[in-house]
XYZ file of C-alpha atoms in Angstrom:
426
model
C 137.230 162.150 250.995
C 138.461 163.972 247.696
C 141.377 165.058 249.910
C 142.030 161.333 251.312
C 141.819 160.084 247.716
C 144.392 162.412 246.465
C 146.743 162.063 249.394
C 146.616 158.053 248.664
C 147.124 158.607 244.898
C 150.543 161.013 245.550
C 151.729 157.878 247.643
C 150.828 155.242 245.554
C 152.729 157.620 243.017
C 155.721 158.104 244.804
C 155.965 154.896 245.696
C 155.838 153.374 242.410
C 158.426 155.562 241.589
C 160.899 154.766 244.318
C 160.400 151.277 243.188
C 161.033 151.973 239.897
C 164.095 153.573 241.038
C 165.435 151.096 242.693
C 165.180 148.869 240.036
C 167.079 151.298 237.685
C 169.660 151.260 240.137
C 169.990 147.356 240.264
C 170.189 148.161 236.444
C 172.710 150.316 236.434
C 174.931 148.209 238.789
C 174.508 145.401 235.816
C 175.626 147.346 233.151
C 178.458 148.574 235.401
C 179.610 145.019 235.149
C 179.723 145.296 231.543
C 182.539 147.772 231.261
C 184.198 146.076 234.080
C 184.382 142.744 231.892
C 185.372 144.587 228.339
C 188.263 145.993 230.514
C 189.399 143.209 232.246
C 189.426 140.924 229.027
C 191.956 144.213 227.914
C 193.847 144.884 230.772
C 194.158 141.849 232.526
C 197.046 140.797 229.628
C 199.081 143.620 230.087
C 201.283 142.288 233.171
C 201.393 139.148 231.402
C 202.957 140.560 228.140
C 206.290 139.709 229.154
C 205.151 135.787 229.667
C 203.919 135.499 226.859
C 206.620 136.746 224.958
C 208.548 133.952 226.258
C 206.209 130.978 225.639
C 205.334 132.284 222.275
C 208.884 133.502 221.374
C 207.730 137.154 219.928
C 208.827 140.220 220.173
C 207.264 143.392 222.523
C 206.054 144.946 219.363
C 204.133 141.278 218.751
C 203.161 141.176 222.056
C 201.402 144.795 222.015
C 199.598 143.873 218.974
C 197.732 141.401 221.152
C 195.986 144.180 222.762
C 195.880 146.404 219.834
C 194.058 144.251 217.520
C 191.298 143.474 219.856
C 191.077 147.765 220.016
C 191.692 148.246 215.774
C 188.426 145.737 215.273
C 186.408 147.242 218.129
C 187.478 151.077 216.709
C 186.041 150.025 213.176
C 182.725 148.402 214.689
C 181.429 150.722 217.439
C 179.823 152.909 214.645
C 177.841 150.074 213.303
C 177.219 148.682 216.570
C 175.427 151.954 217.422
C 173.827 152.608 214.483
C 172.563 148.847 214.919
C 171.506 150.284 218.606
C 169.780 153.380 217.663
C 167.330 150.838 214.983
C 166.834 147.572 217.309
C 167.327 148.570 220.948
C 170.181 148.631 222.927
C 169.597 145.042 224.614
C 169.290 143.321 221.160
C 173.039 144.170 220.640
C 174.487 144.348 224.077
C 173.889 140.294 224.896
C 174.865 138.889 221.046
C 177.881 140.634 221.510
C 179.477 139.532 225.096
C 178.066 135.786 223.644
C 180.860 136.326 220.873
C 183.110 137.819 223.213
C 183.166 134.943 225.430
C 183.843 132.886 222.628
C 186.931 134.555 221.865
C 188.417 134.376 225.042
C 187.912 130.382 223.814
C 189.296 130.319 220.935
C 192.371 132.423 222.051
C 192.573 130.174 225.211
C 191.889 126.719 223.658
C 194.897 127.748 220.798
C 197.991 128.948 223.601
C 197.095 125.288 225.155
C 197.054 123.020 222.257
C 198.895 124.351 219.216
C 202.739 125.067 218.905
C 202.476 127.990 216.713
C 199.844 129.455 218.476
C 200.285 133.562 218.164
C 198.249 133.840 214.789
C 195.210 132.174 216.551
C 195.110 133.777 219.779
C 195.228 137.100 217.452
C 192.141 135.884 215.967
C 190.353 135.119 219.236
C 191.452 138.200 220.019
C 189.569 139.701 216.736
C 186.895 137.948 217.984
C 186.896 139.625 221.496
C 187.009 143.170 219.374
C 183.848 142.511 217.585
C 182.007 141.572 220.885
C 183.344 144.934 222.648
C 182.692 146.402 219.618
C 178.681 146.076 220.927
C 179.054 145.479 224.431
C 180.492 148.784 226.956
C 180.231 151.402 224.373
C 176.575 150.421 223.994
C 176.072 151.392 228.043
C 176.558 154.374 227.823
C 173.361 155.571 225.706
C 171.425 153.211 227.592
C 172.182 154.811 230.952
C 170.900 158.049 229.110
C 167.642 156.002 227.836
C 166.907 154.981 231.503
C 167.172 158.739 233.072
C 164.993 161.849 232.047
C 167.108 163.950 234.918
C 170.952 164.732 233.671
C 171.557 164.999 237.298
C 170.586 160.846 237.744
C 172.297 160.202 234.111
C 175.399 162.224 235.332
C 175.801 159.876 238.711
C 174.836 156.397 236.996
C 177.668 157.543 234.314
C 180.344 158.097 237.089
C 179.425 154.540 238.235
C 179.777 153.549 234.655
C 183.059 154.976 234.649
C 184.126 153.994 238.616
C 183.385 150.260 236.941
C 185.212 150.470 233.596
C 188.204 152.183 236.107
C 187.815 148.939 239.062
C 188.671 146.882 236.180
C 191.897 148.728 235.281
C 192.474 148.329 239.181
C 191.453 144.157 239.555
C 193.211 143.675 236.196
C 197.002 143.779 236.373
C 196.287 141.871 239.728
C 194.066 139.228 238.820
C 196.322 138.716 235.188
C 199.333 138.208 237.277
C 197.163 135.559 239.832
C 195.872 133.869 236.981
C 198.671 133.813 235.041
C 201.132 132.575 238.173
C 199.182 129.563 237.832
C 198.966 128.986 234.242
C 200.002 131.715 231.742
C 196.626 131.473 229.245
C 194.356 131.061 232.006
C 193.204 134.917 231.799
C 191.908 134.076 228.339
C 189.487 131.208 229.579
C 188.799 133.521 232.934
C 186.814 136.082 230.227
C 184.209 133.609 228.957
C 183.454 133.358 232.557
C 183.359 137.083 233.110
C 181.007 137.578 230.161
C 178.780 134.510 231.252
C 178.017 136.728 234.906
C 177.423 139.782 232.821
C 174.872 138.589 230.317
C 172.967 136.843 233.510
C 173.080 140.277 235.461
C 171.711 142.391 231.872
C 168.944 139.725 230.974
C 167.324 139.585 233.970
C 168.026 143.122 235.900
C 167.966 145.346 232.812
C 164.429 146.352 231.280
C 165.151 148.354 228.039
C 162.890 151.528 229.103
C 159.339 151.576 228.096
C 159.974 154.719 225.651
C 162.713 152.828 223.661
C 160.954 152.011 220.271
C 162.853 150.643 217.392
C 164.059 153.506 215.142
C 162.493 153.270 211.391
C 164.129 156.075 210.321
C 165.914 155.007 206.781
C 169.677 155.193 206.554
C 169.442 158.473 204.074
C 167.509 159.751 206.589
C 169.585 158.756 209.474
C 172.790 160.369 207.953
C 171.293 163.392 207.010
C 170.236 163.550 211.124
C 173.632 163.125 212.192
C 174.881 165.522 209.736
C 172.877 168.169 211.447
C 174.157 167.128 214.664
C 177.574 167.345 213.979
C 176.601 171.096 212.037
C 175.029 172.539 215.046
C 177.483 170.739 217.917
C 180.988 169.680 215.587
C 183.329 171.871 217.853
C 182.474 170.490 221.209
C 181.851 167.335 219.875
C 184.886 166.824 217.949
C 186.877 168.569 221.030
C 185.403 165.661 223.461
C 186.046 162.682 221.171
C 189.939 164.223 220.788
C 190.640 164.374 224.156
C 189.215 160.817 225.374
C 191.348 159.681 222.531
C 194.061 161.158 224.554
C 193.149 160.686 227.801
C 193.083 156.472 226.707
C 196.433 156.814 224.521
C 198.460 158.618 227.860
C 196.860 155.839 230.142
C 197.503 152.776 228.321
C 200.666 153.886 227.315
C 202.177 154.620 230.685
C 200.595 151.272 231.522
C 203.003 149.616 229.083
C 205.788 151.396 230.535
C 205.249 150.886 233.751
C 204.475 147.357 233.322
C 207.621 146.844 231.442
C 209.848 148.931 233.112
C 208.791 146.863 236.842
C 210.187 143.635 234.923
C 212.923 144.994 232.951
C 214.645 147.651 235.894
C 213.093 146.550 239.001
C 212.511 143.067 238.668
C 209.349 143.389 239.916
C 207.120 140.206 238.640
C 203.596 138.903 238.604
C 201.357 139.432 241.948
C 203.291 142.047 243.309
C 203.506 143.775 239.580
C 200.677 143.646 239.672
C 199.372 145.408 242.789
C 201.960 148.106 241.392
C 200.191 148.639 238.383
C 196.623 148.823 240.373
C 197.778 152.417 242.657
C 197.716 154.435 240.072
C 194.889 152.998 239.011
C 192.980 152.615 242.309
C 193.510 156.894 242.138
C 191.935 157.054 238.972
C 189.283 154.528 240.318
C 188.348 156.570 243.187
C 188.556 160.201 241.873
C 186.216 158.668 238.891
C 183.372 158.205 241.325
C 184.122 161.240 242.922
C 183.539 162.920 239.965
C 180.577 161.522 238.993
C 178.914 161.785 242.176
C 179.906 165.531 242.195
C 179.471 167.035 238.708
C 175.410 165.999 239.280
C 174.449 168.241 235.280
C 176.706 171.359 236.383
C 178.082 171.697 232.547
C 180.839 174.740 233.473
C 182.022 172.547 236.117
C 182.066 170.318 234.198
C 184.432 172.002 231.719
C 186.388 173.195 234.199
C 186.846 169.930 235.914
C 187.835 168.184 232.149
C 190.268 171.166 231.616
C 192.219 170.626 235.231
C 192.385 167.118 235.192
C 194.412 167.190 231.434
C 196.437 169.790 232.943
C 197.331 167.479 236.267
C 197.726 164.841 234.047
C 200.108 166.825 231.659
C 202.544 167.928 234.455
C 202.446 164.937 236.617
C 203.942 163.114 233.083
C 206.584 165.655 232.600
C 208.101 165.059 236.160
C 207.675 161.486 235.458
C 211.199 162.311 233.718
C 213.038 163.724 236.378
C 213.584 160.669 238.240
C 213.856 157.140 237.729
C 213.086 156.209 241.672
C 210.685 153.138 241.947
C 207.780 154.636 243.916
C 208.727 158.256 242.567
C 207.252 156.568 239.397
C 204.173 155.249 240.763
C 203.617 158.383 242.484
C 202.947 160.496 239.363
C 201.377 157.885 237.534
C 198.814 158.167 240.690
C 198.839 161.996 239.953
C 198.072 161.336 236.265
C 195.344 158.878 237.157
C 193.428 161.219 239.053
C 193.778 163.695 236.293
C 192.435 161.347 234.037
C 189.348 160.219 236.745
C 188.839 164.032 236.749
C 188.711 164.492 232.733
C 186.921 161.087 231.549
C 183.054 160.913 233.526
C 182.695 164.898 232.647
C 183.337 163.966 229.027
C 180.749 161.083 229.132
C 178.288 162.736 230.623
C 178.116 165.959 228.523
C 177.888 163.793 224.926
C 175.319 161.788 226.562
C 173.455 164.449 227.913
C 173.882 166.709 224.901
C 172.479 164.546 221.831
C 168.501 163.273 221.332
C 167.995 159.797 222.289
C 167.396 158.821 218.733
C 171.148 159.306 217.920
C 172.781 158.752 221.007
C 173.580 155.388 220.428
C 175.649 156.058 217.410
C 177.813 159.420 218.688
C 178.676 158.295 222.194
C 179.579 154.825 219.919
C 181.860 157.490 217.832
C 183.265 158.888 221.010
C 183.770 156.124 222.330
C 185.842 155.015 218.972
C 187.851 157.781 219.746
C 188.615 156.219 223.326
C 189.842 152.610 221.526
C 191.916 154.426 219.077
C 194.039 155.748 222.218
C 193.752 152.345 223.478
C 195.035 150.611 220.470
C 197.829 152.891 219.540
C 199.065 153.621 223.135
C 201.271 150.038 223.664
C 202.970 149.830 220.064
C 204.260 153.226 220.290
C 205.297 153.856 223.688
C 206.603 150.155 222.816
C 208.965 151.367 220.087
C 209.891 154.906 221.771
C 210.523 154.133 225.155
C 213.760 151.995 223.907
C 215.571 154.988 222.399
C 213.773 158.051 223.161
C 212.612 157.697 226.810
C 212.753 161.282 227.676
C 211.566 162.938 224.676
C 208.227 160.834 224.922
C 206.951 161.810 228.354
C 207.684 165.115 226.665
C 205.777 164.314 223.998
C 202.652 163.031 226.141
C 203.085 166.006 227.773
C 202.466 168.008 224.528
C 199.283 166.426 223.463
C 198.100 167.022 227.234
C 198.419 170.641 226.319
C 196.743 170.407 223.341
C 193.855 168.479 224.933
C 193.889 171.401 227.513
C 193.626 174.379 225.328
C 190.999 172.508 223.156
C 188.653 172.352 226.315
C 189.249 175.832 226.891
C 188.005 177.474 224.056
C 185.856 175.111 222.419
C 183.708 173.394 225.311
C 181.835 176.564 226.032
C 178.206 175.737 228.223
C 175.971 178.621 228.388
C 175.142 178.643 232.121
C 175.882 176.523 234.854
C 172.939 173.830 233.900
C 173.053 174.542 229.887
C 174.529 172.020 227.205
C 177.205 173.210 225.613
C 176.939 176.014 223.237
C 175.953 175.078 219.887
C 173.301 172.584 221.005
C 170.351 172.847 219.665
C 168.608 171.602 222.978
């Protein structure tokens, strides 16, 4: 009978545990759709740049700074916004900020339909847009690592996280140009929508985990915490959040490019820009789940995988120069986006996997700071290079590639195949 008993408590075990798998997986599919919003309330305005410099009468520089600002506010916030994570839970920030998100999809949307002048508005609905991303998809991340004691599970929820954010980059350029064939400001009242399906999907599929208690650790205290962390792990640490600054500078730069080379050379216009734009992005798409699914908590592969992809990516932009062919183009960008879908779910996983819980929140919010600074400075530059100094700046791209690369070689250093990367305490 002792025997029976036991045998019907394993299954009774097990089985509570497959269902509570299966509802961390429905969880993890609704915070997939929370990157997939952020980015499509980016990216989705990048084919129609060109539009709207013609119904606002602005310049490319002006029209890049509608993306950038959005990144600039979001880049100064994430810190707080994790902090703010770490001490309340991650739910008690993720659905106040896709509310004010939504709402600045409004504001920007409601101002290019009714006012004249309306670029200074739809840069503050913009601003608003910044501060809700600012607590939205960078706030995932740590939560995935909440949900998951096994690296392996964290590892493979993360390359979801990451296949999402990427489907976004693919649906955007497509969707902007649908949306915007219709009316050009429609993609700005499309987001409210967007962020209405996400905070539906979070409040009723996501269950912040039963071990998440609200931090009550003082600020002093806090600081002197992450000082530690950044003592014991600064060279890998600092190494990661360089290179997915990179990694998001090279992709939404070439993005501008591309977009505004289809137009300009090619006269290549809104849907069918857009399903340009969404190959090389459909590579990075699909070698981003790849990745994830593959790297399981293998920390030398994944170094080694980070290190190849930056070098892919680094030559595929240097023969971007050689030719000025249509689909020659696309074809390295394609190259580059799998580099980058090789590089970007390695780096998530190892600074989630490598930092205590009870700071989490607020490094992978650094990190990803470092990933909106790319983001925010790749449009306005490549914007203001590409008109004098086309060859020189795939050139340049090139170079910070190599720099990315050599920084992964010598200072992302795991100890074994399953270890964290050396100088972590855990």
């Amino acid at each position: 009978m002792e025997h029976i008993g036991s045998i019907h408590h394993a299954f009774q075990k097990k089985e509570a545990s497959s269902e509570g798998d299966d509802g961390k997986t429905s969880a993890v599919l609704a915070l997939s759709s929370i990157p997939l919003v952020m980015t499509l309330g980016n990216s989705m305005l990048i084919p129609v740049l060109p539009t709207m410099e013609k119904q606002l009468s602005i310049s490319s520089f002006q029209s890049s700074l509608i993306i950038t600002v959005y990144s600039i506010v979001a880049i100064l916030l994430i810190p707080v916004a994790g902090f703010l994570s770490d001490k309340l839970g991650r739910k008690a920030i993720l659905i106040p900020s896709l509310i004010i998100a939504g709402v600045g999809g409004l504001v920007s949307g409601f101002a290019a339909w009714f006012m004249k002048d309306a670029y200074f508005m739809i840069l503050i609905g913009r601003t608003l847009q910044g501060i809700g991303a600012s607590g939205a998809a960078p706030i995932v991340i740590p939560l995935v690592g909440d949900m998951f004691k096994s690296e392996e599970k964290v590892s493979s929820s993360l390359g979801i996280i990451e296949t999402a954010n990427t489907l976004g980059k693919v649906l955007s350029p497509i969707l902007g140009a649908l949306l915007a064939a219709w009316i050009w400001f429609i993609p700005f009242f499309s987001f409210p929508i967007f962020c209405l399906a996400a905070i539906l999907l979070v409040a009723f599929l996501v269950k912040a985990p039963k071990q998440e208690q609200k931090n009550k650790t003082t600020v002093k205290e806090y600081g002197t915490k992450l000082k530690k962390i950044f003592k014991d792990n600064g060279r890998w640490l600092y190494t990661t959040f360089i290179i997915g600054g990179v990694m998001m500078f090279v992709l939404f730069g070439v993005l501008f490019y591309l977009s505004s080379t289809l137009e300009d050379a090619y006269a290549v216009k809104d849907v069918k820009k857009g399903l340009y734009l969404a190959i090389p992005l459909g590579a990075l798409c699909l070698t981003s789940f790849g990745t994830g699914m593959t790297i399981k908590k293998n920390k030398v592969l994944m170094k080694w995988l980070t290190f190849s992809g930056i070098v892919i990516l680094g030559i595929a932009v240097v023969l971007t120069s050689f030719s000025d062919n249509l689909w020659y183009l696309i074809s390295m960008f394609a190259v580059s986006g799998i580099g980058i879908g090789m590089a970007l779910p390695c780096l998530d996983a190892m600074i989630t996997e490598g930092i205590e819980k009870e700071q989490r929140g607020t490094i992978t919010c650094l990190y990803s700071s470092m990933r909106f600074v790319g983001v925010a400075l790749g449009p306005p530059i490549i914007a203001i290079v590409m008109k004098s100094y086309e060859t020189p700046m795939f050139y340049g791209l090139a170079g910070l590639c190599a720099i990315s690369a050599l920084l992964s070689f010598f200072a992302i250093k795991p100890e074994n195949d399953e270890g964290a990367p050396q100088g972590n305490p855990s």
